[in-house]
């Protein structure tokens, strides 16, 4: 452990203020990156979660050291870990197109652990974890996007007017030698008004056709109203 933090590991006014400020900074830094990407849980949410988790650990330690409440000091922290899994799951939204948005459960859960670590005085672990979270979000996300861009299989949501438009889309796939692995056809909730339908395709691309080119070609197909990759 780093000796520079040794004087801040006991429960004093200075250590309490340092832990709360540090947890606010760590939560804010990670939250700024999430806010920049317009995630549902952003700047203030991450600050409050990390700060609340730190205060939870501080409260447990205060009860044990000063109030002499000889109880399980990890019980409050365990409640935070379990509760964050529940709250994080609440940020998952499934749209009418069966698209999952706002999948931030892991980030919220991990930043809560950072707060617990800092609140317990484990500054090195909390700072290192916060740094690794940023590394995962900033660097590893680019690797993920590159893998997704070059993936041979994609899912396309296509909204179209009538059956003839669907036939033209299928013909386009055949002309480009694209294999349709799976196809699901449903109707939009307001399809009675505009007679629109939608289809979800699982497609396997070939070397000569990229996802962007295919989406552009499907968009320009007569009768197609909307195209999205999901």
PDB file of C-alpha atoms in Angstrom:
ATOM      1  CA  UNK A   1       0.000   0.000   0.000  1.00  0.00           C
ATOM      2  CA  UNK A   2       1.093   3.566  -0.624  1.00  0.00           C
ATOM      3  CA  UNK A   3       2.383   5.245   2.573  1.00  0.00           C
ATOM      4  CA  UNK A   4       1.043   8.624   1.446  1.00  0.00           C
ATOM      5  CA  UNK A   5      -2.475   7.455   2.370  1.00  0.00           C
ATOM      6  CA  UNK A   6      -1.569   5.964   5.773  1.00  0.00           C
ATOM      7  CA  UNK A   7      -2.639   9.060   7.687  1.00  0.00           C
ATOM      8  CA  UNK A   8      -6.069   9.008   6.043  1.00  0.00           C
ATOM      9  CA  UNK A   9      -7.117   5.443   6.813  1.00  0.00           C
ATOM     10  CA  UNK A  10      -8.535   6.161  10.290  1.00  0.00           C
ATOM     11  CA  UNK A  11     -11.925   7.783  10.850  1.00  0.00           C
ATOM     12  CA  UNK A  12     -11.142  11.475  11.297  1.00  0.00           C
ATOM     13  CA  UNK A  13     -12.765  14.616   9.922  1.00  0.00           C
ATOM     14  CA  UNK A  14      -9.953  14.994   7.388  1.00  0.00           C
ATOM     15  CA  UNK A  15     -10.162  11.373   6.207  1.00  0.00           C
ATOM     16  CA  UNK A  16     -13.966  11.517   5.946  1.00  0.00           C
ATOM     17  CA  UNK A  17     -13.803  14.688   3.856  1.00  0.00           C
ATOM     18  CA  UNK A  18     -11.030  13.231   1.697  1.00  0.00           C
ATOM     19  CA  UNK A  19     -12.948   9.992   1.055  1.00  0.00           C
ATOM     20  CA  UNK A  20     -16.158  11.773   0.134  1.00  0.00           C
ATOM     21  CA  UNK A  21     -14.399  14.279  -2.139  1.00  0.00           C
ATOM     22  CA  UNK A  22     -12.356  11.520  -3.802  1.00  0.00           C
ATOM     23  CA  UNK A  23     -15.448   9.384  -4.400  1.00  0.00           C
ATOM     24  CA  UNK A  24     -17.200  12.425  -5.898  1.00  0.00           C
ATOM     25  CA  UNK A  25     -14.271  13.003  -8.249  1.00  0.00           C
ATOM     26  CA  UNK A  26     -14.065   9.354  -9.333  1.00  0.00           C
ATOM     27  CA  UNK A  27     -17.807   9.127  -9.913  1.00  0.00           C
ATOM     28  CA  UNK A  28     -17.790  12.453 -11.761  1.00  0.00           C
ATOM     29  CA  UNK A  29     -14.922  11.515 -14.080  1.00  0.00           C
ATOM     30  CA  UNK A  30     -16.562   8.248 -15.100  1.00  0.00           C
ATOM     31  CA  UNK A  31     -19.950   9.956 -15.318  1.00  0.00           C
ATOM     32  CA  UNK A  32     -18.613  12.643 -17.651  1.00  0.00           C
ATOM     33  CA  UNK A  33     -17.552   9.972 -20.127  1.00  0.00           C
ATOM     34  CA  UNK A  34     -21.013   8.374 -19.926  1.00  0.00           C
ATOM     35  CA  UNK A  35     -22.680  11.786 -20.288  1.00  0.00           C
ATOM     36  CA  UNK A  36     -20.572  12.529 -23.361  1.00  0.00           C
ATOM     37  CA  UNK A  37     -21.948   9.362 -24.983  1.00  0.00           C
ATOM     38  CA  UNK A  38     -25.494  10.360 -23.938  1.00  0.00           C
ATOM     39  CA  UNK A  39     -26.098   7.339 -21.723  1.00  0.00           C
ATOM     40  CA  UNK A  40     -29.158   7.295 -19.482  1.00  0.00           C
ATOM     41  CA  UNK A  41     -27.000   7.165 -16.343  1.00  0.00           C
ATOM     42  CA  UNK A  42     -24.625  10.097 -16.696  1.00  0.00           C
ATOM     43  CA  UNK A  43     -22.636  12.647 -14.711  1.00  0.00           C
ATOM     44  CA  UNK A  44     -24.779  13.271 -11.637  1.00  0.00           C
ATOM     45  CA  UNK A  45     -25.995   9.688 -11.394  1.00  0.00           C
ATOM     46  CA  UNK A  46     -22.460   8.305 -11.153  1.00  0.00           C
ATOM     47  CA  UNK A  47     -21.467  10.954  -8.614  1.00  0.00           C
ATOM     48  CA  UNK A  48     -24.423  10.192  -6.360  1.00  0.00           C
ATOM     49  CA  UNK A  49     -23.927   6.427  -6.582  1.00  0.00           C
ATOM     50  CA  UNK A  50     -20.204   6.568  -5.823  1.00  0.00           C
ATOM     51  CA  UNK A  51     -20.715   9.142  -3.047  1.00  0.00           C
ATOM     52  CA  UNK A  52     -23.567   7.174  -1.483  1.00  0.00           C
ATOM     53  CA  UNK A  53     -21.584   3.936  -1.564  1.00  0.00           C
ATOM     54  CA  UNK A  54     -18.621   5.650   0.115  1.00  0.00           C
ATOM     55  CA  UNK A  55     -20.890   7.051   2.808  1.00  0.00           C
ATOM     56  CA  UNK A  56     -22.329   3.579   3.361  1.00  0.00           C
ATOM     57  CA  UNK A  57     -18.894   2.155   4.155  1.00  0.00           C
ATOM     58  CA  UNK A  58     -18.058   5.140   6.337  1.00  0.00           C
ATOM     59  CA  UNK A  59     -21.271   4.656   8.295  1.00  0.00           C
ATOM     60  CA  UNK A  60     -20.486   0.980   8.888  1.00  0.00           C
ATOM     61  CA  UNK A  61     -16.975   1.847  10.087  1.00  0.00           C
ATOM     62  CA  UNK A  62     -18.290   4.661  12.299  1.00  0.00           C
ATOM     63  CA  UNK A  63     -20.788   2.335  13.961  1.00  0.00           C
ATOM     64  CA  UNK A  64     -18.073  -0.200  14.658  1.00  0.00           C
ATOM     65  CA  UNK A  65     -15.307   2.151  15.841  1.00  0.00           C
ATOM     66  CA  UNK A  66     -17.152   4.929  17.663  1.00  0.00           C
ATOM     67  CA  UNK A  67     -20.607   3.599  18.539  1.00  0.00           C
ATOM     68  CA  UNK A  68     -19.319   0.122  19.472  1.00  0.00           C
ATOM     69  CA  UNK A  69     -22.098  -1.565  17.490  1.00  0.00           C
ATOM     70  CA  UNK A  70     -20.549  -4.997  17.030  1.00  0.00           C
ATOM     71  CA  UNK A  71     -22.413  -6.016  13.933  1.00  0.00           C
ATOM     72  CA  UNK A  72     -21.394  -7.228  10.513  1.00  0.00           C
ATOM     73  CA  UNK A  73     -19.597  -4.198   9.087  1.00  0.00           C
ATOM     74  CA  UNK A  74     -19.978  -5.523   5.542  1.00  0.00           C
ATOM     75  CA  UNK A  75     -23.769  -5.820   5.723  1.00  0.00           C
ATOM     76  CA  UNK A  76     -24.504  -2.309   4.463  1.00  0.00           C
ATOM     77  CA  UNK A  77     -21.975  -2.701   1.664  1.00  0.00           C
ATOM     78  CA  UNK A  78     -23.556  -5.985   0.632  1.00  0.00           C
ATOM     79  CA  UNK A  79     -26.891  -4.188   0.400  1.00  0.00           C
ATOM     80  CA  UNK A  80     -25.348  -1.610  -1.935  1.00  0.00           C
ATOM     81  CA  UNK A  81     -23.912  -4.317  -4.200  1.00  0.00           C
ATOM     82  CA  UNK A  82     -27.266  -6.108  -4.421  1.00  0.00           C
ATOM     83  CA  UNK A  83     -29.259  -2.891  -4.769  1.00  0.00           C
ATOM     84  CA  UNK A  84     -27.113  -1.552  -7.590  1.00  0.00           C
ATOM     85  CA  UNK A  85     -27.792  -4.676  -9.621  1.00  0.00           C
ATOM     86  CA  UNK A  86     -31.506  -3.953  -9.244  1.00  0.00           C
ATOM     87  CA  UNK A  87     -31.226  -0.232 -10.045  1.00  0.00           C
ATOM     88  CA  UNK A  88     -28.931  -0.867 -12.988  1.00  0.00           C
ATOM     89  CA  UNK A  89     -31.386  -3.319 -14.472  1.00  0.00           C
ATOM     90  CA  UNK A  90     -34.016  -0.593 -14.316  1.00  0.00           C
ATOM     91  CA  UNK A  91     -32.005   1.502 -16.783  1.00  0.00           C
ATOM     92  CA  UNK A  92     -32.380  -1.142 -19.495  1.00  0.00           C
ATOM     93  CA  UNK A  93     -35.039  -0.103 -21.994  1.00  0.00           C
ATOM     94  CA  UNK A  94     -36.465  -2.340 -24.694  1.00  0.00           C
ATOM     95  CA  UNK A  95     -37.960  -0.268 -27.503  1.00  0.00           C
ATOM     96  CA  UNK A  96     -40.925  -1.242 -29.654  1.00  0.00           C
ATOM     97  CA  UNK A  97     -38.387  -2.460 -32.215  1.00  0.00           C
ATOM     98  CA  UNK A  98     -37.018  -4.920 -29.657  1.00  0.00           C
ATOM     99  CA  UNK A  99     -33.833  -2.896 -29.368  1.00  0.00           C
ATOM    100  CA  UNK A 100     -32.085  -2.794 -26.011  1.00  0.00           C
ATOM    101  CA  UNK A 101     -30.961   0.694 -24.980  1.00  0.00           C
ATOM    102  CA  UNK A 102     -29.307   2.101 -21.876  1.00  0.00           C
ATOM    103  CA  UNK A 103     -27.461  -1.040 -20.855  1.00  0.00           C
ATOM    104  CA  UNK A 104     -25.484   0.532 -18.010  1.00  0.00           C
ATOM    105  CA  UNK A 105     -25.860  -2.085 -15.275  1.00  0.00           C
ATOM    106  CA  UNK A 106     -22.184  -3.067 -15.150  1.00  0.00           C
ATOM    107  CA  UNK A 107     -20.969   0.527 -15.044  1.00  0.00           C
ATOM    108  CA  UNK A 108     -23.301   1.543 -12.219  1.00  0.00           C
ATOM    109  CA  UNK A 109     -22.515  -1.586 -10.229  1.00  0.00           C
ATOM    110  CA  UNK A 110     -18.749  -1.111 -10.611  1.00  0.00           C
ATOM    111  CA  UNK A 111     -18.751   2.575  -9.703  1.00  0.00           C
ATOM    112  CA  UNK A 112     -20.653   1.641  -6.539  1.00  0.00           C
ATOM    113  CA  UNK A 113     -17.835  -0.774  -5.679  1.00  0.00           C
ATOM    114  CA  UNK A 114     -15.350   2.075  -6.228  1.00  0.00           C
ATOM    115  CA  UNK A 115     -17.294   4.140  -3.711  1.00  0.00           C
ATOM    116  CA  UNK A 116     -17.294   1.292  -1.194  1.00  0.00           C
ATOM    117  CA  UNK A 117     -13.541   0.860  -1.564  1.00  0.00           C
ATOM    118  CA  UNK A 118     -12.798   4.565  -1.135  1.00  0.00           C
ATOM    119  CA  UNK A 119     -15.190   4.792   1.798  1.00  0.00           C
ATOM    120  CA  UNK A 120     -13.314   1.943   3.479  1.00  0.00           C
ATOM    121  CA  UNK A 121      -9.996   3.744   2.992  1.00  0.00           C
ATOM    122  CA  UNK A 122      -8.787   1.453   0.220  1.00  0.00           C
ATOM    123  CA  UNK A 123      -7.791   4.415  -1.919  1.00  0.00           C
ATOM    124  CA  UNK A 124      -5.377   2.542  -4.157  1.00  0.00           C
ATOM    125  CA  UNK A 125      -8.007  -0.016  -5.180  1.00  0.00           C
ATOM    126  CA  UNK A 126     -10.670   2.604  -5.776  1.00  0.00           C
ATOM    127  CA  UNK A 127      -8.448   4.849  -7.903  1.00  0.00           C
ATOM    128  CA  UNK A 128      -7.060   1.930  -9.893  1.00  0.00           C
ATOM    129  CA  UNK A 129     -10.559   0.576 -10.556  1.00  0.00           C
ATOM    130  CA  UNK A 130     -11.845   3.991 -11.647  1.00  0.00           C
ATOM    131  CA  UNK A 131      -8.908   4.286 -14.037  1.00  0.00           C
ATOM    132  CA  UNK A 132      -9.568   0.833 -15.471  1.00  0.00           C
ATOM    133  CA  UNK A 133     -13.244   1.722 -15.956  1.00  0.00           C
ATOM    134  CA  UNK A 134     -12.228   4.735 -18.031  1.00  0.00           C
ATOM    135  CA  UNK A 135      -9.760   2.595 -19.964  1.00  0.00           C
ATOM    136  CA  UNK A 136     -12.505   0.089 -20.729  1.00  0.00           C
ATOM    137  CA  UNK A 137     -14.934   2.795 -21.823  1.00  0.00           C
ATOM    138  CA  UNK A 138     -12.535   4.890 -23.892  1.00  0.00           C
ATOM    139  CA  UNK A 139     -10.105   2.368 -25.386  1.00  0.00           C
ATOM    140  CA  UNK A 140     -11.842  -0.983 -25.310  1.00  0.00           C
ATOM    141  CA  UNK A 141     -15.053   0.518 -26.676  1.00  0.00           C
ATOM    142  CA  UNK A 142     -13.166   1.532 -29.836  1.00  0.00           C
ATOM    143  CA  UNK A 143     -11.938  -2.040 -30.212  1.00  0.00           C
ATOM    144  CA  UNK A 144     -15.507  -3.242 -29.748  1.00  0.00           C
ATOM    145  CA  UNK A 145     -16.815  -0.843 -32.399  1.00  0.00           C
ATOM    146  CA  UNK A 146     -14.107  -1.995 -34.810  1.00  0.00           C
ATOM    147  CA  UNK A 147     -15.058  -5.632 -34.239  1.00  0.00           C
ATOM    148  CA  UNK A 148     -18.727  -4.810 -34.766  1.00  0.00           C
ATOM    149  CA  UNK A 149     -17.940  -2.884 -37.984  1.00  0.00           C
ATOM    150  CA  UNK A 150     -16.079  -5.854 -39.432  1.00  0.00           C
ATOM    151  CA  UNK A 151     -18.428  -8.541 -38.113  1.00  0.00           C
ATOM    152  CA  UNK A 152     -19.765 -10.834 -40.850  1.00  0.00           C
ATOM    153  CA  UNK A 153     -23.220 -11.030 -39.240  1.00  0.00           C
ATOM    154  CA  UNK A 154     -25.583  -8.135 -38.579  1.00  0.00           C
ATOM    155  CA  UNK A 155     -29.201  -7.601 -37.540  1.00  0.00           C
ATOM    156  CA  UNK A 156     -31.321  -5.191 -39.569  1.00  0.00           C
ATOM    157  CA  UNK A 157     -34.684  -3.745 -38.615  1.00  0.00           C
ATOM    158  CA  UNK A 158     -36.620  -2.806 -41.767  1.00  0.00           C
ATOM    159  CA  UNK A 159     -39.945  -0.979 -41.815  1.00  0.00           C
ATOM    160  CA  UNK A 160     -41.753  -1.192 -45.148  1.00  0.00           C
ATOM    161  CA  UNK A 161     -45.100  -0.363 -46.775  1.00  0.00           C
ATOM    162  CA  UNK A 162     -46.310  -3.608 -48.295  1.00  0.00           C
ATOM    163  CA  UNK A 163     -45.386  -7.124 -49.369  1.00  0.00           C
ATOM    164  CA  UNK A 164     -43.912  -5.982 -52.677  1.00  0.00           C
ATOM    165  CA  UNK A 165     -41.382  -3.819 -50.788  1.00  0.00           C
ATOM    166  CA  UNK A 166     -40.373  -6.859 -48.740  1.00  0.00           C
ATOM    167  CA  UNK A 167     -39.909  -8.871 -51.923  1.00  0.00           C
ATOM    168  CA  UNK A 168     -37.642  -6.167 -53.325  1.00  0.00           C
ATOM    169  CA  UNK A 169     -35.533  -6.214 -50.143  1.00  0.00           C
ATOM    170  CA  UNK A 170     -35.180  -9.995 -50.334  1.00  0.00           C
ATOM    171  CA  UNK A 171     -34.212  -9.720 -53.992  1.00  0.00           C
ATOM    172  CA  UNK A 172     -31.541  -7.191 -53.028  1.00  0.00           C
ATOM    173  CA  UNK A 173     -30.105  -9.694 -50.549  1.00  0.00           C
ATOM    174  CA  UNK A 174     -30.009 -12.387 -53.226  1.00  0.00           C
ATOM    175  CA  UNK A 175     -28.354 -10.093 -55.759  1.00  0.00           C
ATOM    176  CA  UNK A 176     -25.619  -9.228 -53.264  1.00  0.00           C
ATOM    177  CA  UNK A 177     -25.174 -12.901 -52.277  1.00  0.00           C
ATOM    178  CA  UNK A 178     -26.158 -12.171 -48.684  1.00  0.00           C
ATOM    179  CA  UNK A 179     -27.437 -15.090 -46.668  1.00  0.00           C
ATOM    180  CA  UNK A 180     -30.577 -14.534 -44.565  1.00  0.00           C
ATOM    181  CA  UNK A 181     -30.003 -16.579 -41.402  1.00  0.00           C
ATOM    182  CA  UNK A 182     -33.267 -15.581 -39.759  1.00  0.00           C
ATOM    183  CA  UNK A 183     -36.283 -13.376 -40.524  1.00  0.00           C
ATOM    184  CA  UNK A 184     -39.078 -12.215 -38.219  1.00  0.00           C
ATOM    185  CA  UNK A 185     -42.055 -10.249 -39.554  1.00  0.00           C
ATOM    186  CA  UNK A 186     -44.292  -8.251 -37.232  1.00  0.00           C
ATOM    187  CA  UNK A 187     -46.602  -5.246 -37.428  1.00  0.00           C
ATOM    188  CA  UNK A 188     -46.147  -1.902 -35.770  1.00  0.00           C
ATOM    189  CA  UNK A 189     -48.685  -0.890 -33.075  1.00  0.00           C
ATOM    190  CA  UNK A 190     -50.069   1.782 -35.419  1.00  0.00           C
ATOM    191  CA  UNK A 191     -49.982  -0.416 -38.524  1.00  0.00           C
ATOM    192  CA  UNK A 192     -53.759  -0.197 -38.960  1.00  0.00           C
ATOM    193  CA  UNK A 193     -53.394   3.482 -39.773  1.00  0.00           C
ATOM    194  CA  UNK A 194     -50.533   3.409 -42.257  1.00  0.00           C
ATOM    195  CA  UNK A 195     -50.578  -0.285 -43.215  1.00  0.00           C
ATOM    196  CA  UNK A 196     -46.855  -0.523 -42.377  1.00  0.00           C
ATOM    197  CA  UNK A 197     -45.080  -3.668 -41.306  1.00  0.00           C
ATOM    198  CA  UNK A 198     -41.570  -4.410 -40.099  1.00  0.00           C
ATOM    199  CA  UNK A 199     -39.087  -7.235 -40.414  1.00  0.00           C
ATOM    200  CA  UNK A 200     -36.045  -8.178 -38.394  1.00  0.00           C
ATOM    201  CA  UNK A 201     -33.315  -9.832 -40.459  1.00  0.00           C
ATOM    202  CA  UNK A 202     -30.234 -11.687 -39.287  1.00  0.00           C
ATOM    203  CA  UNK A 203     -27.836 -11.445 -42.229  1.00  0.00           C
ATOM    204  CA  UNK A 204     -24.447 -12.942 -42.989  1.00  0.00           C
ATOM    205  CA  UNK A 205     -22.428 -10.580 -45.159  1.00  0.00           C
ATOM    206  CA  UNK A 206     -19.774 -11.468 -47.693  1.00  0.00           C
ATOM    207  CA  UNK A 207     -16.383  -9.845 -48.193  1.00  0.00           C
ATOM    208  CA  UNK A 208     -17.581  -7.522 -50.952  1.00  0.00           C
ATOM    209  CA  UNK A 209     -20.478  -5.943 -49.011  1.00  0.00           C
ATOM    210  CA  UNK A 210     -20.100  -3.846 -45.873  1.00  0.00           C
ATOM    211  CA  UNK A 211     -22.848  -3.137 -43.378  1.00  0.00           C
ATOM    212  CA  UNK A 212     -22.939   0.572 -44.252  1.00  0.00           C
ATOM    213  CA  UNK A 213     -23.277  -0.086 -47.974  1.00  0.00           C
ATOM    214  CA  UNK A 214     -26.045  -2.608 -47.410  1.00  0.00           C
ATOM    215  CA  UNK A 215     -28.018  -0.292 -45.137  1.00  0.00           C
ATOM    216  CA  UNK A 216     -27.728   2.502 -47.705  1.00  0.00           C
ATOM    217  CA  UNK A 217     -28.967   0.207 -50.486  1.00  0.00           C
ATOM    218  CA  UNK A 218     -31.909  -1.041 -48.422  1.00  0.00           C
ATOM    219  CA  UNK A 219     -32.872   2.541 -47.525  1.00  0.00           C
ATOM    220  CA  UNK A 220     -33.113   3.461 -51.215  1.00  0.00           C
ATOM    221  CA  UNK A 221     -35.273   0.438 -52.028  1.00  0.00           C
ATOM    222  CA  UNK A 222     -38.758   1.446 -53.159  1.00  0.00           C
ATOM    223  CA  UNK A 223     -41.343   0.998 -50.397  1.00  0.00           C
ATOM    224  CA  UNK A 224     -38.856   0.883 -47.486  1.00  0.00           C
ATOM    225  CA  UNK A 225     -39.699   3.433 -44.791  1.00  0.00           C
ATOM    226  CA  UNK A 226     -36.923   2.968 -42.288  1.00  0.00           C
ATOM    227  CA  UNK A 227     -33.788   0.853 -41.748  1.00  0.00           C
ATOM    228  CA  UNK A 228     -31.762   0.430 -38.555  1.00  0.00           C
ATOM    229  CA  UNK A 229     -28.989  -1.849 -37.445  1.00  0.00           C
ATOM    230  CA  UNK A 230     -29.692  -3.350 -34.036  1.00  0.00           C
TER     231      UNK A 230
END
